[in-house]
Amino acid sequence: MEVFSKELTKTDVGVRLSFPMKVLHDFEFPEGKDKMEFEVTDSSGKSWNFGLSKRNEARHSHPKPVLSSGWRAYVQAKGLKVKDRVLLLYVQEDKLVTKTRFKIRAQRKVVFVPFKLFGKGMKLEQWVDIEEIDSIPCSNIALPHPQCLTHDKLVCEV
């Protein structure tokens, strides 16, 4: 089940991930604390620990939650850029496990040109997991060839 998805901004990539307020209730902060840690697993099975913090509710009406600790290491390892997308998913693997489990997916928009109609390439945009981009069967998908990039998207002529 999707907790949230977000297209990344410059701040998200360079400093911290602004966390949506609407999903804050899905995370259990220790009593009297404004920070908690949780573990996520990425598409390749690697575990990551993130620190989620919020402003003190007694002093601020808007908690403004952010992912800080662990987030930059994830961004760098995945090579994330502005306009890429992350999805945080709740995973119920085993009813006996009491710990909440999360998965994270990093995605990039790929533009496929599967065919031409009246001499014009028809474009199909699709989000693809970062880990799967290299396996897309396409002759010109290898980066950093400029002909593969259009507005920070990969272009693949099939």
Coordinates of C-alpha atoms in Angstrom, one line a residue:
M1 CA 0.0 0.0 0.0
E2 CA 1.4 3.4 -1.0
V3 CA 2.1 5.7 1.9
F4 CA 3.1 8.6 -0.4
S5 CA 5.0 9.4 -3.6
K6 CA 6.8 12.6 -4.4
E7 CA 8.6 14.1 -7.3
L8 CA 11.9 15.4 -5.9
T9 CA 12.8 19.1 -5.6
K10 CA 16.3 20.7 -5.4
T11 CA 16.0 20.7 -1.6
D12 CA 14.8 17.1 -1.5
V13 CA 17.9 16.0 -3.4
G14 CA 20.5 18.3 -1.8
V15 CA 19.5 18.6 1.8
R16 CA 16.5 16.7 3.2
L17 CA 13.2 15.3 2.0
S18 CA 10.1 17.3 2.9
F19 CA 7.7 14.8 4.2
P20 CA 4.0 15.1 3.6
M21 CA 2.0 16.1 6.7
K22 CA -0.9 13.8 5.7
V23 CA 1.1 10.6 6.4
L24 CA 2.7 11.7 9.7
H25 CA 0.1 9.6 11.5
D26 CA 1.6 6.4 10.0
F27 CA 4.7 6.9 12.1
E28 CA 5.0 6.4 15.9
F29 CA 7.1 9.0 17.6
P30 CA 8.3 8.1 21.1
E31 CA 6.4 10.0 23.8
G32 CA 7.6 13.6 24.0
K33 CA 10.1 13.2 21.1
D34 CA 10.2 15.1 17.8
K35 CA 12.4 12.5 16.1
M36 CA 12.2 8.9 15.3
E37 CA 14.0 6.4 13.1
F38 CA 12.6 3.8 10.8
E39 CA 14.0 1.2 8.4
V40 CA 13.1 0.8 4.7
T41 CA 14.1 -1.7 2.1
D42 CA 14.8 -0.7 -1.4
S43 CA 14.0 -2.5 -4.7
S44 CA 17.3 -4.4 -4.5
G45 CA 16.6 -5.6 -1.0
K46 CA 19.1 -3.3 0.8
S47 CA 18.0 -1.8 4.1
W48 CA 18.3 1.9 4.8
N49 CA 17.7 3.7 8.1
F50 CA 16.1 7.2 8.0
G51 CA 15.5 9.8 10.6
L52 CA 12.1 11.5 10.5
S53 CA 11.9 14.7 12.5
K54 CA 9.2 17.3 13.1
R55 CA 8.9 20.7 14.8
N56 CA 7.8 20.7 18.4
E57 CA 4.0 20.9 18.3
A58 CA 3.9 23.0 21.5
R59 CA 5.9 25.8 19.8
H60 CA 4.7 25.4 16.2
S61 CA 1.3 24.9 14.7
H62 CA 2.8 23.2 11.6
P63 CA 5.1 20.3 12.4
K64 CA 6.8 20.4 9.0
P65 CA 8.2 16.8 9.0
V66 CA 11.4 16.0 7.1
L67 CA 13.6 13.0 6.4
S68 CA 17.2 14.0 7.3
S69 CA 19.5 11.4 8.7
G70 CA 20.2 8.6 6.2
W71 CA 18.4 10.4 3.3
R72 CA 21.4 12.0 1.6
A73 CA 23.3 8.6 1.6
Y74 CA 20.2 7.1 -0.2
V75 CA 20.1 10.0 -2.7
Q76 CA 23.8 9.6 -3.5
A77 CA 23.7 5.8 -3.8
K78 CA 20.7 5.9 -6.2
G79 CA 22.0 8.9 -8.2
L80 CA 18.7 10.7 -7.7
K81 CA 18.1 14.0 -9.4
V82 CA 15.5 16.8 -9.3
K83 CA 12.2 15.5 -10.9
D84 CA 13.0 11.9 -10.1
R85 CA 10.3 10.3 -7.8
V86 CA 10.3 8.3 -4.6
L87 CA 7.5 6.1 -3.4
L88 CA 7.2 5.0 0.2
L89 CA 5.2 1.8 0.6
Y90 CA 3.8 0.0 3.6
V91 CA 4.4 -3.7 3.4
Q92 CA 2.6 -6.3 5.4
E93 CA 4.8 -9.3 5.0
D94 CA 3.8 -11.4 8.0
K95 CA 0.9 -10.9 10.4
L96 CA 3.1 -12.2 13.2
V97 CA 5.6 -9.4 12.8
T98 CA 4.7 -6.5 15.0
K99 CA 7.2 -4.1 13.5
T100 CA 5.9 -1.8 10.7
R101 CA 7.8 -2.5 7.4
F102 CA 8.4 0.0 4.6
K103 CA 9.7 -0.3 1.1
I104 CA 11.1 2.6 -0.9
R105 CA 11.3 2.9 -4.6
A106 CA 13.4 5.5 -6.6
Q107 CA 12.1 6.1 -10.1
R108 CA 13.0 8.1 -13.1
K109 CA 10.6 9.1 -16.0
V110 CA 11.5 7.3 -19.3
V111 CA 10.1 8.5 -22.6
F112 CA 9.6 5.6 -25.0
V113 CA 9.1 6.2 -28.7
P114 CA 7.7 2.7 -29.6
F115 CA 6.6 3.6 -33.2
K116 CA 6.2 6.4 -35.7
L117 CA 2.9 7.5 -37.1
F118 CA 2.9 9.7 -40.2
G119 CA 6.6 10.2 -39.7
K120 CA 6.3 11.5 -36.2
G121 CA 7.5 9.5 -33.2
M122 CA 4.7 8.7 -30.7
K123 CA 5.9 9.2 -27.2
L124 CA 5.0 7.1 -24.1
E125 CA 6.2 8.3 -20.7
Q126 CA 6.6 5.8 -17.9
W127 CA 8.1 5.8 -14.4
V128 CA 10.8 3.2 -14.1
D129 CA 12.7 2.0 -11.0
I130 CA 16.3 3.4 -11.0
E131 CA 17.6 -0.1 -10.5
E132 CA 15.9 -1.3 -13.7
I133 CA 16.9 1.5 -16.1
D134 CA 20.1 -0.3 -17.3
S135 CA 18.0 -3.4 -18.1
I136 CA 15.7 -1.6 -20.5
P137 CA 16.2 -3.2 -23.9
C138 CA 17.1 -0.2 -25.9
S139 CA 20.0 0.6 -28.2
N140 CA 20.5 4.2 -27.1
I141 CA 19.5 4.1 -23.4
A142 CA 23.1 4.1 -22.1
L143 CA 24.0 7.4 -20.4
P144 CA 25.4 10.0 -20.6
H145 CA 24.6 10.2 -24.4
P146 CA 22.8 13.6 -24.9
Q147 CA 20.4 12.1 -27.5
C148 CA 18.9 9.9 -24.6
L149 CA 18.0 12.9 -22.4
T150 CA 15.1 15.3 -22.9
H151 CA 14.1 17.4 -19.9
D152 CA 15.9 15.1 -17.5
K153 CA 14.1 12.1 -18.9
L154 CA 15.5 9.1 -20.7
V155 CA 14.4 8.7 -24.2
C156 CA 14.3 5.3 -25.8
E157 CA 13.4 4.7 -29.4
V158 CA 12.2 1.1 -29.7

